[in-house]
Coordinates of C-alpha atoms and ligand atoms in Angstrom, one line a residue:
M1 CA -71.4 52.7 103.5
E2 CA -69.5 49.8 104.8
S3 CA -70.7 48.6 108.2
G4 CA -67.9 49.3 110.9
R5 CA -67.6 53.1 109.6
P6 CA -69.8 56.3 111.3
K7 CA -73.4 56.3 108.9
D8 CA -75.1 59.6 108.6
V9 CA -72.5 62.2 110.4
G10 CA -73.8 65.2 110.9
I11 CA -75.2 68.0 113.3
L12 CA -76.7 66.5 116.2
A13 CA -77.6 69.7 118.1
I14 CA -77.9 73.2 117.9
D15 CA -78.0 77.3 119.6
I16 CA -78.1 80.4 119.1
Y17 CA -77.3 83.3 120.3
F18 CA -78.1 86.7 119.7
P19 CA -77.1 90.5 121.5
P20 CA -80.1 91.5 123.8
N21 CA -79.9 94.9 122.1
C22 CA -81.3 95.8 118.1
V23 CA -82.2 99.2 115.8
R24 CA -85.0 98.4 113.8
Q25 CA -84.7 99.6 109.4
E26 CA -87.9 101.6 109.6
T27 CA -86.0 103.9 112.4
L28 CA -82.5 103.8 110.9
E29 CA -84.5 104.3 107.2
A30 CA -85.3 107.6 108.9
Y31 CA -82.4 108.4 110.3
D32 CA -80.0 108.3 107.6
G33 CA -82.0 109.9 105.8
A34 CA -83.1 106.9 103.6
S35 CA -86.2 107.1 101.3
K36 CA -89.1 105.1 103.2
G37 CA -89.2 101.6 102.9
K38 CA -85.8 101.5 101.2
Y39 CA -84.0 98.7 103.9
T40 CA -87.7 96.9 105.3
I41 CA -88.9 96.4 102.0
G42 CA -86.5 97.4 99.2
L43 CA -84.1 94.7 101.4
G44 CA -86.6 93.4 103.0
Q45 CA -85.0 93.7 107.2
D46 CA -86.9 94.1 109.7
C47 CA -84.1 94.5 113.0
M48 CA -80.0 94.3 112.3
A49 CA -78.7 93.4 115.9
F50 CA -75.3 94.3 117.3
C51 CA -72.9 94.5 119.8
T52 CA -72.3 96.8 122.4
E53 CA -68.7 97.6 124.1
V54 CA -69.5 95.5 126.6
E55 CA -70.2 91.8 123.9
D56 CA -67.7 91.0 121.4
V57 CA -67.3 87.7 119.4
I58 CA -65.3 85.7 121.5
S59 CA -68.3 86.5 124.9
M60 CA -70.7 85.6 122.7
S61 CA -69.1 82.0 120.8
L62 CA -68.1 81.5 124.6
T63 CA -72.2 81.8 125.8
V64 CA -73.1 79.9 123.1
V65 CA -71.0 77.4 123.0
T66 CA -71.9 77.4 128.0
S67 CA -74.9 76.7 126.9
L68 CA -75.3 73.8 124.4
L69 CA -73.2 72.0 126.5
K70 CA -75.7 72.6 129.1
K71 CA -78.6 72.2 127.6
Y72 CA -77.6 68.4 126.2
Q73 CA -75.9 66.9 129.8
I74 CA -72.4 66.7 127.0
D75 CA -69.2 66.6 129.4
P76 CA -67.1 68.5 127.6
K77 CA -64.2 65.3 127.8
Q78 CA -66.6 64.0 124.9
I79 CA -65.6 67.1 122.9
G80 CA -62.8 65.7 120.2
R81 CA -62.6 68.9 118.0
L82 CA -63.8 72.0 118.1
E83 CA -63.8 74.7 114.6
V84 CA -64.3 78.3 113.9
G85 CA -66.2 80.3 111.6
S86 CA -64.9 84.0 111.7
E87 CA -64.2 87.1 109.4
T88 CA -63.9 88.8 112.7
V89 CA -60.7 89.6 113.0
I90 CA -60.0 90.3 117.2
D91 CA -56.2 89.2 117.4
K92 CA -54.5 88.3 114.3
S93 CA -52.1 85.0 115.5
K94 CA -54.0 84.2 118.2
S95 CA -57.1 82.1 117.3
I96 CA -61.5 82.3 118.9
K97 CA -61.1 78.9 119.6
T98 CA -58.2 78.9 121.8
W99 CA -60.4 81.4 124.4
I100 CA -62.9 78.7 123.6
M101 CA -61.2 76.4 125.2
Q102 CA -60.9 77.9 128.3
I103 CA -64.3 75.7 129.0
F104 CA -62.2 72.4 128.1
E105 CA -59.5 72.6 130.1
E106 CA -61.8 73.5 133.2
Y107 CA -62.0 69.6 133.0
G108 CA -58.9 68.4 132.3
N109 CA -60.0 68.1 128.2
T110 CA -57.0 70.1 125.6
D111 CA -57.4 67.1 124.2
V112 CA -58.9 69.0 120.9
E113 CA -58.4 69.4 118.0
G114 CA -59.2 72.3 115.5
V115 CA -58.6 76.2 115.0
D116 CA -60.5 79.0 112.9
S117 CA -61.7 79.3 109.3
T118 CA -61.8 83.0 107.7
N119 CA -63.1 84.4 103.9
A120 CA -65.5 86.1 104.7
C121 CA -68.9 84.4 105.5
Y122 CA -68.1 81.8 104.7
G123 CA -65.7 80.3 107.2
G124 CA -68.3 78.4 109.3
T125 CA -68.9 76.0 105.9
A126 CA -65.6 75.5 105.8
A127 CA -65.2 74.0 109.8
L128 CA -68.5 72.8 110.2
F129 CA -67.1 70.3 107.0
N130 CA -63.7 70.3 108.8
C131 CA -65.2 69.0 111.5
V132 CA -68.1 66.2 109.7
N133 CA -64.3 65.3 107.7
W134 CA -62.9 64.7 110.5
V135 CA -66.2 62.6 112.1
E136 CA -66.0 59.9 108.6
S137 CA -62.3 60.3 108.6
S138 CA -60.1 58.0 109.8
S139 CA -58.4 59.6 112.5
W140 CA -61.8 59.6 114.7
D141 CA -61.0 58.5 118.1
G142 CA -65.0 58.3 118.8
R143 CA -66.1 61.7 119.8
F144 CA -68.0 65.1 119.1
G145 CA -67.1 67.8 117.2
L146 CA -67.9 71.3 118.1
V147 CA -68.3 73.9 115.5
V148 CA -69.1 77.6 116.0
C149 CA -69.8 80.5 113.2
T150 CA -69.1 84.5 115.1
D151 CA -69.5 87.4 114.0
S152 CA -69.9 91.1 114.1
A153 CA -70.9 92.5 111.1
V154 CA -70.8 96.4 111.5
Y155 CA -70.3 98.6 108.4
A156 CA -68.3 102.4 108.2
E157 CA -72.5 105.3 107.8
G158 CA -73.8 104.5 104.4
P159 CA -75.8 102.4 102.5
A160 CA -74.1 99.3 103.4
R161 CA -74.7 99.7 107.0
P162 CA -78.2 98.4 107.5
T163 CA -76.6 95.3 106.1
G164 CA -74.7 94.4 108.8
G165 CA -76.3 91.9 112.3
A166 CA -74.7 89.5 115.2
A167 CA -74.9 86.9 116.5
A168 CA -73.1 83.4 117.2
I169 CA -74.1 79.6 116.5
A170 CA -72.8 76.3 118.0
M171 CA -73.2 73.3 116.0
L172 CA -73.2 69.5 117.4
I173 CA -71.5 66.8 115.2
G174 CA -71.7 62.7 115.4
P175 CA -72.9 60.2 113.7
N176 CA -76.7 59.5 113.3
A177 CA -77.4 62.5 113.1
P178 CA -80.9 64.2 112.5
I179 CA -80.1 66.3 110.5
S180 CA -77.1 64.2 107.9
F181 CA -74.7 65.0 105.1
E182 CA -75.5 64.4 101.7
S183 CA -72.2 64.3 100.8
K184 CA -72.4 63.1 97.3
Y185 CA -74.2 66.1 95.8
R186 CA -72.3 69.1 97.2
G187 CA -71.1 72.0 94.1
T188 CA -68.2 74.5 95.0
H189 CA -67.9 77.7 93.1
M190 CA -64.4 79.2 94.6
S191 CA -62.6 82.3 91.9
H192 CA -60.8 86.0 92.9
V193 CA -62.8 88.9 93.1
Y194 CA -61.7 92.4 95.3
D195 CA -66.3 92.3 96.1
F196 CA -65.7 92.5 100.0
Y197 CA -62.7 92.9 101.7
K198 CA -60.3 94.0 105.5
P199 CA -57.3 95.5 103.6
N200 CA -57.4 98.2 106.4
L201 CA -56.4 96.1 109.6
A202 CA -57.3 100.1 111.5
S203 CA -60.9 99.6 111.1
E204 CA -63.0 97.0 111.5
Y205 CA -65.2 97.9 108.7
P206 CA -65.2 95.9 104.7
V207 CA -64.1 97.8 101.6
V208 CA -67.0 96.9 99.5
D209 CA -68.0 97.0 96.4
G210 CA -71.7 96.7 96.8
K211 CA -72.6 96.0 93.3
L212 CA -70.4 93.4 92.7
S213 CA -70.5 92.2 95.6
Q214 CA -74.4 91.5 95.2
T215 CA -73.9 90.0 91.3
C216 CA -70.9 87.7 92.3
Y217 CA -73.2 86.2 94.7
L218 CA -75.4 85.4 91.9
M219 CA -73.3 83.8 89.6
A220 CA -71.6 81.4 91.9
L221 CA -74.5 80.8 92.7
D222 CA -75.5 79.8 89.1
A223 CA -72.6 77.9 89.1
C224 CA -73.0 75.8 92.3
Y225 CA -75.9 75.1 91.6
N226 CA -75.7 73.9 88.3
R227 CA -72.8 71.8 90.3
Y228 CA -75.0 70.1 92.4
C229 CA -77.9 69.4 89.8
S230 CA -74.9 66.9 87.9
K231 CA -73.2 65.0 90.9
F232 CA -76.9 64.6 92.1
E233 CA -78.3 63.7 88.7
K234 CA -74.6 61.0 88.7
F235 CA -75.8 59.2 91.5
E236 CA -79.3 59.1 91.2
G237 CA -79.5 58.4 87.2
K238 CA -82.3 61.4 87.0
Q239 CA -82.7 65.0 86.7
F240 CA -82.5 66.9 89.8
S241 CA -84.8 70.0 90.1
I242 CA -86.4 72.4 93.2
S243 CA -89.1 69.7 93.8
D244 CA -86.9 67.4 95.1
S245 CA -86.1 69.4 98.0
D246 CA -88.6 70.8 100.6
Y247 CA -86.8 73.3 101.3
F248 CA -84.0 75.9 100.0
V249 CA -82.4 78.5 102.7
F250 CA -79.8 80.9 101.9
H251 CA -76.3 82.9 102.9
S252 CA -78.9 85.7 104.1
P253 CA -77.2 89.8 103.5
Y254 CA -80.3 91.0 103.1
N255 CA -83.4 89.6 102.2
K256 CA -84.0 90.9 98.8
L257 CA -81.0 88.9 97.9
V258 CA -82.7 85.3 99.1
Q259 CA -85.4 86.8 97.1
K260 CA -83.9 87.1 94.1
S261 CA -81.6 83.6 94.4
F262 CA -84.6 81.1 94.8
A263 CA -86.3 83.4 91.8
R264 CA -82.4 82.9 89.6
L265 CA -82.6 78.4 91.4
Y266 CA -86.7 78.5 89.2
F267 CA -84.3 80.5 86.4
N268 CA -82.0 78.1 85.9
D269 CA -84.7 75.0 86.1
F270 CA -86.4 76.9 83.1
L271 CA -83.1 76.9 80.9
R272 CA -82.4 72.9 82.2
N273 CA -86.1 72.5 80.8
T274 CA -87.3 71.2 84.2
S275 CA -90.3 69.4 85.3
A276 CA -90.1 71.5 88.3
I277 CA -91.6 74.5 85.8
E278 CA -95.1 75.8 84.6
K279 CA -96.1 75.6 81.3
D280 CA -96.6 79.6 81.7
A281 CA -94.1 80.5 83.4
K282 CA -92.4 78.6 81.0
E283 CA -93.9 81.3 78.8
K284 CA -93.0 84.1 80.2
L285 CA -89.5 83.6 81.0
E286 CA -88.9 82.2 76.8
P287 CA -88.1 86.3 76.3
F288 CA -85.5 85.4 77.9
S289 CA -83.6 82.3 78.0
N290 CA -81.1 83.8 75.2
L291 CA -79.7 85.9 77.5
I292 CA -75.9 85.4 77.8
G293 CA -73.8 85.7 80.8
D294 CA -73.3 89.5 82.1
E295 CA -77.0 90.2 80.4
S296 CA -79.2 87.9 82.8
Y297 CA -77.3 88.9 86.0
Q298 CA -78.8 92.2 84.6
S299 CA -81.5 92.5 83.4
R300 CA -84.2 94.5 85.7
D301 CA -87.2 92.7 83.8
L302 CA -85.6 89.0 84.5
E303 CA -85.5 89.3 88.8
K304 CA -88.9 90.8 88.3
V305 CA -90.7 88.4 86.1
S306 CA -88.6 85.2 88.1
Q307 CA -89.6 86.1 91.8
Q308 CA -93.0 86.7 90.1
V309 CA -93.3 83.1 89.1
A310 CA -91.4 81.7 91.9
K311 CA -93.5 83.2 94.4
T312 CA -95.4 80.3 95.4
L313 CA -92.9 77.6 95.0
Y314 CA -90.3 81.0 97.9
D315 CA -93.1 81.3 100.0
A316 CA -93.5 77.4 101.0
K317 CA -89.4 76.5 99.8
V318 CA -87.7 79.6 101.3
Q319 CA -90.2 81.8 103.4
P320 CA -89.5 79.1 106.8
S321 CA -85.7 80.4 106.3
T322 CA -86.0 84.2 106.8
L323 CA -86.7 85.1 110.2
L324 CA -84.2 85.4 112.2
P325 CA -82.1 86.4 109.3
K326 CA -84.4 89.1 109.2
Q327 CA -83.9 90.1 112.5
L328 CA -81.2 90.3 112.9
G329 CA -79.5 91.0 110.1
N330 CA -76.0 90.3 108.2
M331 CA -74.7 87.5 111.0
Y332 CA -71.8 86.7 108.0
T333 CA -70.5 83.0 109.4
A334 CA -73.5 82.1 111.5
S335 CA -76.2 83.5 109.0
L336 CA -76.9 81.1 107.0
Y337 CA -77.6 78.7 109.7
A338 CA -79.4 81.4 111.7
A339 CA -81.6 80.5 108.8
F340 CA -81.6 77.1 108.8
A341 CA -82.2 78.1 112.1
S342 CA -85.4 79.4 111.3
V343 CA -87.1 76.8 109.3
L344 CA -86.1 73.9 112.0
H345 CA -87.3 76.2 114.5
N346 CA -90.6 76.8 111.4
K347 CA -91.2 73.3 110.8
H348 CA -89.5 71.1 113.5
K349 CA -92.7 69.1 113.3
T350 CA -92.9 67.8 109.4
L351 CA -89.6 67.7 108.9
V352 CA -88.9 63.9 109.1
G353 CA -87.5 62.7 105.7
Q354 CA -87.7 65.7 104.5
R355 CA -84.2 67.0 102.7
I356 CA -82.9 71.3 103.1
V357 CA -80.8 72.5 100.4
L358 CA -78.4 75.1 101.7
F359 CA -76.8 78.0 99.7
S360 CA -73.4 79.7 100.7
Y361 CA -71.9 82.5 100.2
G362 CA -68.5 84.0 101.1
S363 CA -67.7 87.0 99.8
G364 CA -64.0 87.5 97.7
L365 CA -65.4 84.5 96.9
T366 CA -65.6 80.8 98.1
S367 CA -69.2 79.7 97.5
T368 CA -71.3 75.9 98.2
M369 CA -74.0 75.1 97.8
F370 CA -74.9 71.0 100.0
S371 CA -78.1 69.4 100.9
F372 CA -79.2 67.6 104.2
K373 CA -82.0 65.0 104.9
L374 CA -83.1 65.1 108.3
Q375 CA -84.5 62.1 110.5
E376 CA -85.9 61.0 114.2
G377 CA -83.0 62.0 116.1
P378 CA -81.7 59.8 119.3
H379 CA -83.2 62.1 122.5
P380 CA -81.8 64.3 123.3
F381 CA -80.9 65.0 119.4
S382 CA -84.8 64.9 118.4
L383 CA -86.1 67.9 116.1
P384 CA -88.7 69.4 118.3
N385 CA -86.5 69.1 120.8
I386 CA -83.8 70.9 119.0
A387 CA -87.0 73.8 118.4
S388 CA -87.4 73.9 121.4
V389 CA -83.8 73.9 122.7
L390 CA -83.4 77.1 120.6
N391 CA -86.2 78.7 121.5
V392 CA -86.2 81.6 119.3
S393 CA -89.7 83.3 120.1
E394 CA -88.5 84.3 123.3
K395 CA -85.5 84.9 122.9
L396 CA -87.0 87.0 119.9
E397 CA -89.8 89.3 122.5
R398 CA -87.5 90.1 124.9
R399 CA -84.5 91.8 123.1
H400 CA -84.1 95.6 123.6
V401 CA -85.3 98.4 120.7
V402 CA -83.0 100.8 121.0
P403 CA -83.2 104.1 118.4
P404 CA -81.0 104.7 115.9
E405 CA -78.9 107.3 117.7
K406 CA -78.5 104.8 120.8
F407 CA -76.8 102.4 118.0
V408 CA -75.3 104.8 116.0
E409 CA -73.6 106.2 119.1
T410 CA -72.8 102.6 120.0
L411 CA -71.0 102.1 116.9
K412 CA -68.1 105.6 116.8
L413 CA -67.6 103.6 120.2
M414 CA -66.5 100.9 118.6
E415 CA -65.0 102.4 116.2
H416 CA -62.5 104.5 119.3
R417 CA -62.1 100.8 120.7
Y418 CA -60.8 98.9 118.1
G419 CA -57.6 97.7 118.7
A420 CA -57.5 99.9 121.7
K421 CA -55.4 98.9 124.9
D422 CA -55.6 99.9 128.7
F423 CA -59.4 100.0 129.1
E424 CA -62.2 99.3 131.6
T425 CA -66.3 98.4 129.9
S426 CA -68.7 99.5 131.7
R427 CA -69.2 96.2 132.8
D428 CA -73.0 97.3 132.2
T429 CA -74.8 93.5 132.2
S430 CA -78.3 94.8 132.8
L431 CA -79.7 93.2 129.6
L432 CA -77.7 90.2 129.2
T433 CA -79.6 86.9 130.1
P434 CA -77.5 84.4 133.7
G435 CA -75.2 83.0 132.3
T436 CA -73.9 85.0 129.8
F437 CA -70.5 86.1 128.9
Y438 CA -68.8 90.1 128.8
L439 CA -65.7 92.1 128.2
K440 CA -64.4 93.5 131.4
K441 CA -61.4 94.9 130.2
V442 CA -58.4 95.1 127.9
D443 CA -55.1 95.6 129.7
S444 CA -52.1 97.1 129.1
M445 CA -50.4 94.1 126.5
Y446 CA -54.3 93.7 124.8
R447 CA -55.4 91.0 126.8
R448 CA -59.0 90.5 127.2
H449 CA -60.2 89.6 130.1
Y450 CA -64.5 88.8 130.5
G451 CA -66.9 87.8 133.4
R452 CA -69.9 86.2 133.2
K453 CA -73.1 87.6 134.9
D454 CA -74.4 85.7 137.4
A455 CA -72.5 82.1 136.7
E456 CA -74.8 80.1 139.4
E457 CA -78.0 81.0 137.9
A458 CA -76.9 80.0 135.3
D459 CA -75.4 77.1 135.9
H460 CA -78.9 76.1 138.5
G461 CA -81.5 77.1 137.6
E462 CA -84.4 76.7 135.8
N463 CA -83.3 77.9 132.7
G464 CA -81.1 76.2 131.0
S465 CA -82.4 72.5 132.0
L466 CA -83.0 70.2 129.2
V467 CA -86.6 70.1 127.7
D468 CA -87.9 67.8 125.8
G469 CA -91.4 67.5 123.7
H470 CA -92.4 71.3 123.4
Ligands
ACO501 N1 -88.8 101.7 98.9 C1 -88.7 100.5 98.6 N2 -87.7 100.0 97.8 C2 -86.4 100.3 97.4 C3 -87.1 102.5 97.8 C4 -88.5 102.6 98.8 N3 -89.2 104.1 98.8 N4 -85.4 102.9 98.0 C5 -85.0 101.7 97.0 N5 -85.1 101.0 96.9 C6 -85.1 99.5 96.6 C7 -83.9 99.2 95.1 O1 -84.6 99.8 94.7 C8 -83.6 97.8 95.3 O2 -84.0 97.1 95.3 P1 -84.0 96.2 94.0 O3 -82.4 95.5 94.0 O4 -85.2 95.2 93.7 O5 -83.7 97.2 92.9 C9 -82.9 98.1 97.0 O6 -84.5 98.7 97.5 C10 -81.9 98.5 97.8 O7 -80.9 99.4 96.7 P2 -79.9 100.4 96.1 O8 -80.0 101.4 95.9 O9 -79.5 99.3 95.7 O10 -79.5 100.4 97.2 P3 -77.5 100.1 97.8 O11 -76.9 100.4 96.6 O12 -77.6 101.7 98.1 O13 -76.9 99.3 98.9 C11 -76.3 97.1 98.7 C12 -78.0 98.1 98.3 C13 -75.0 97.1 97.5 C14 -76.9 95.7 99.8 C15 -75.1 98.0 100.4 O14 -76.3 98.0 101.1 C16 -73.7 96.4 100.0 O15 -72.9 97.1 100.6 N6 -74.1 95.7 101.7 C17 -73.1 94.9 102.0 C18 -72.9 94.2 100.4 C19 -73.5 92.7 100.9 O16 -74.3 92.5 101.9 N7 -73.4 92.3 99.9 C20 -74.1 90.5 99.6 C21 -73.5 89.7 99.6 S1 -71.7 89.8 100.8 C22 -72.2 90.0 101.7 O17 -72.5 89.2 101.9 C23 -71.4 91.0 102.4

C-alpha cells in the first residue's frame, strides 16, 4: 500500500463467550428416538450449547465485549466503529449495537459508527467487512473497529433441532494486525433462495428446507471457490489450489457438512486439473468428471469417494478448526469465527507466515470466500497471546452438561417467553462466571433489564488480567 494508508488491516484480538449449559448429542439422539450415531457420526456433532432464560444475544455480547476490552486493556474511547452481526431478532427496530453502546457511554464515548447486519449466518462477515473497509477508507479516524457476532440458534422439535448452538464473538479491528485480510482475493456468490428464513415473527424458530439448504451451501461454495481462485490467479499470475492454503475454515452448521465441503474443494481442484491432486485420487474421481449441475450435488458416490480421497488433507487443513463448532453447535454468525478461533487455539505456535481461507455462508443466500495472512503481532496482539486470552480449554471444561429433558424444558419456557412482556427471570446465576451479564426482567413496555454477576470480582480479580505468551 502507498505510505500514509493503514497496512495489514485485520483482526488484532478476538474473544469468545458461550453459555455454560450444554447437552450431549449422544443423549439427545437417544431422547429424540433417532438411530444411534445419527447426531454424533451422521451430523458429526459432540455437544450443543444453549441459552437458559437468563441469557440471550444481548447479554452474551455485553459479556464478550467487556471481556475483550478488559483483557487487552483497550480504552472504550478508542473504539470508533462497532458493527454487530446477528440473526436473532430481539427487537425489529432497535439494534443490538445500541445495547452494547452502554459500555462506551459510561466512558463518554458516543462517537461510534455502525449498526447491525442481518442475513442468516452471514451477518458477522458483513459486519467484519464493514469494519475493515472503514479502517481502509478515507473516513477512518485512527481508532479501532469492533465486530460482534452473537446468536442463539434454536430449532423446533424435529430433525433440525440437533443443529442448534449459541455463542458470541468479539473481534478488534485495526492496522498492522497479526490476522490481516488478503482483500484482493475475495469470491462472493449471492442469490435469492428460500432455504432457511424466519417469516413467523411470533416464533424464534426458522422455517427450514434442510435438504435445499445443504445443496445451496455446496453450490455457493463452488461458486465462491472458483471466483476466489480467479482473483488469486489474476493477481499472482499462477494457479491456486488447496495446497496454497495451510487451513480451510468453513461456516459449520454441523461437522458433516464441513467434511463434505472440503471434499468438494478437492473435487473442484480435480476438475481444474491442479497439481494438488495425486494420480490415484485422479483415477478415483475420473468417473465423476462428466457430472453436470445438480447431478454432481446429488451423487452419493461422488460424495463418498471425494471425502475418502481428501481425508488426509482434511485432517491436516480442516480438522484443527472443528473443535468449537463440534462442541457448541451452529452459532449462526459466530460459527465461522468460532471455527477460526479453534485454529488459533490449536495452532497458534506455528501460524506465522501462513494463509487461512474462510468460507462464510448465510441462507437466503449470501456467501463469500476470503483469506487471512498470519504474522507476528505487536504486543499484546501476538498469536500466542490471542490464544491464551481465548482460553478455550478452560471455558469448555467448566461447562455444565444437562440431560436432554432439561434442555427441552428450557426451550419450552423460551417459546412461552418469546415476544412476551412483564416477566421476571429466576435470576439464577449460579453457573455464570463473574463478570457475565444476565437478563433480570422484561418490563411492561418490553424493555429489557440486565445485571452483571459479581462485577467487582470480575473487574479486580486475577481471572481477567492480561496474560502473555502462555
Ligand atoms: N449413524 C450414522 N450416520 C447416520 C445415522 C446413524 N444411525 N442415521 C443417519 N445418519 C447420517 C445420514 O446418512 C446423513 O449423513 P450423509 O449426509 O452423509 O448421508 C446424516 O446422518 C444426517 O441424516 P439425514 O437423514 O440426512 O438427516 P435429516 O434430514 O433428518 O436432518 C439436516 C439433517 C437436514 C441437516 C437437518 O438437521 C436440518 O435441517 N438442519 C438445519 C439446516 C442446516 O443446518 N442447513 C445447513 C446449511 S444452512 C445453515 O447454516 C442453517
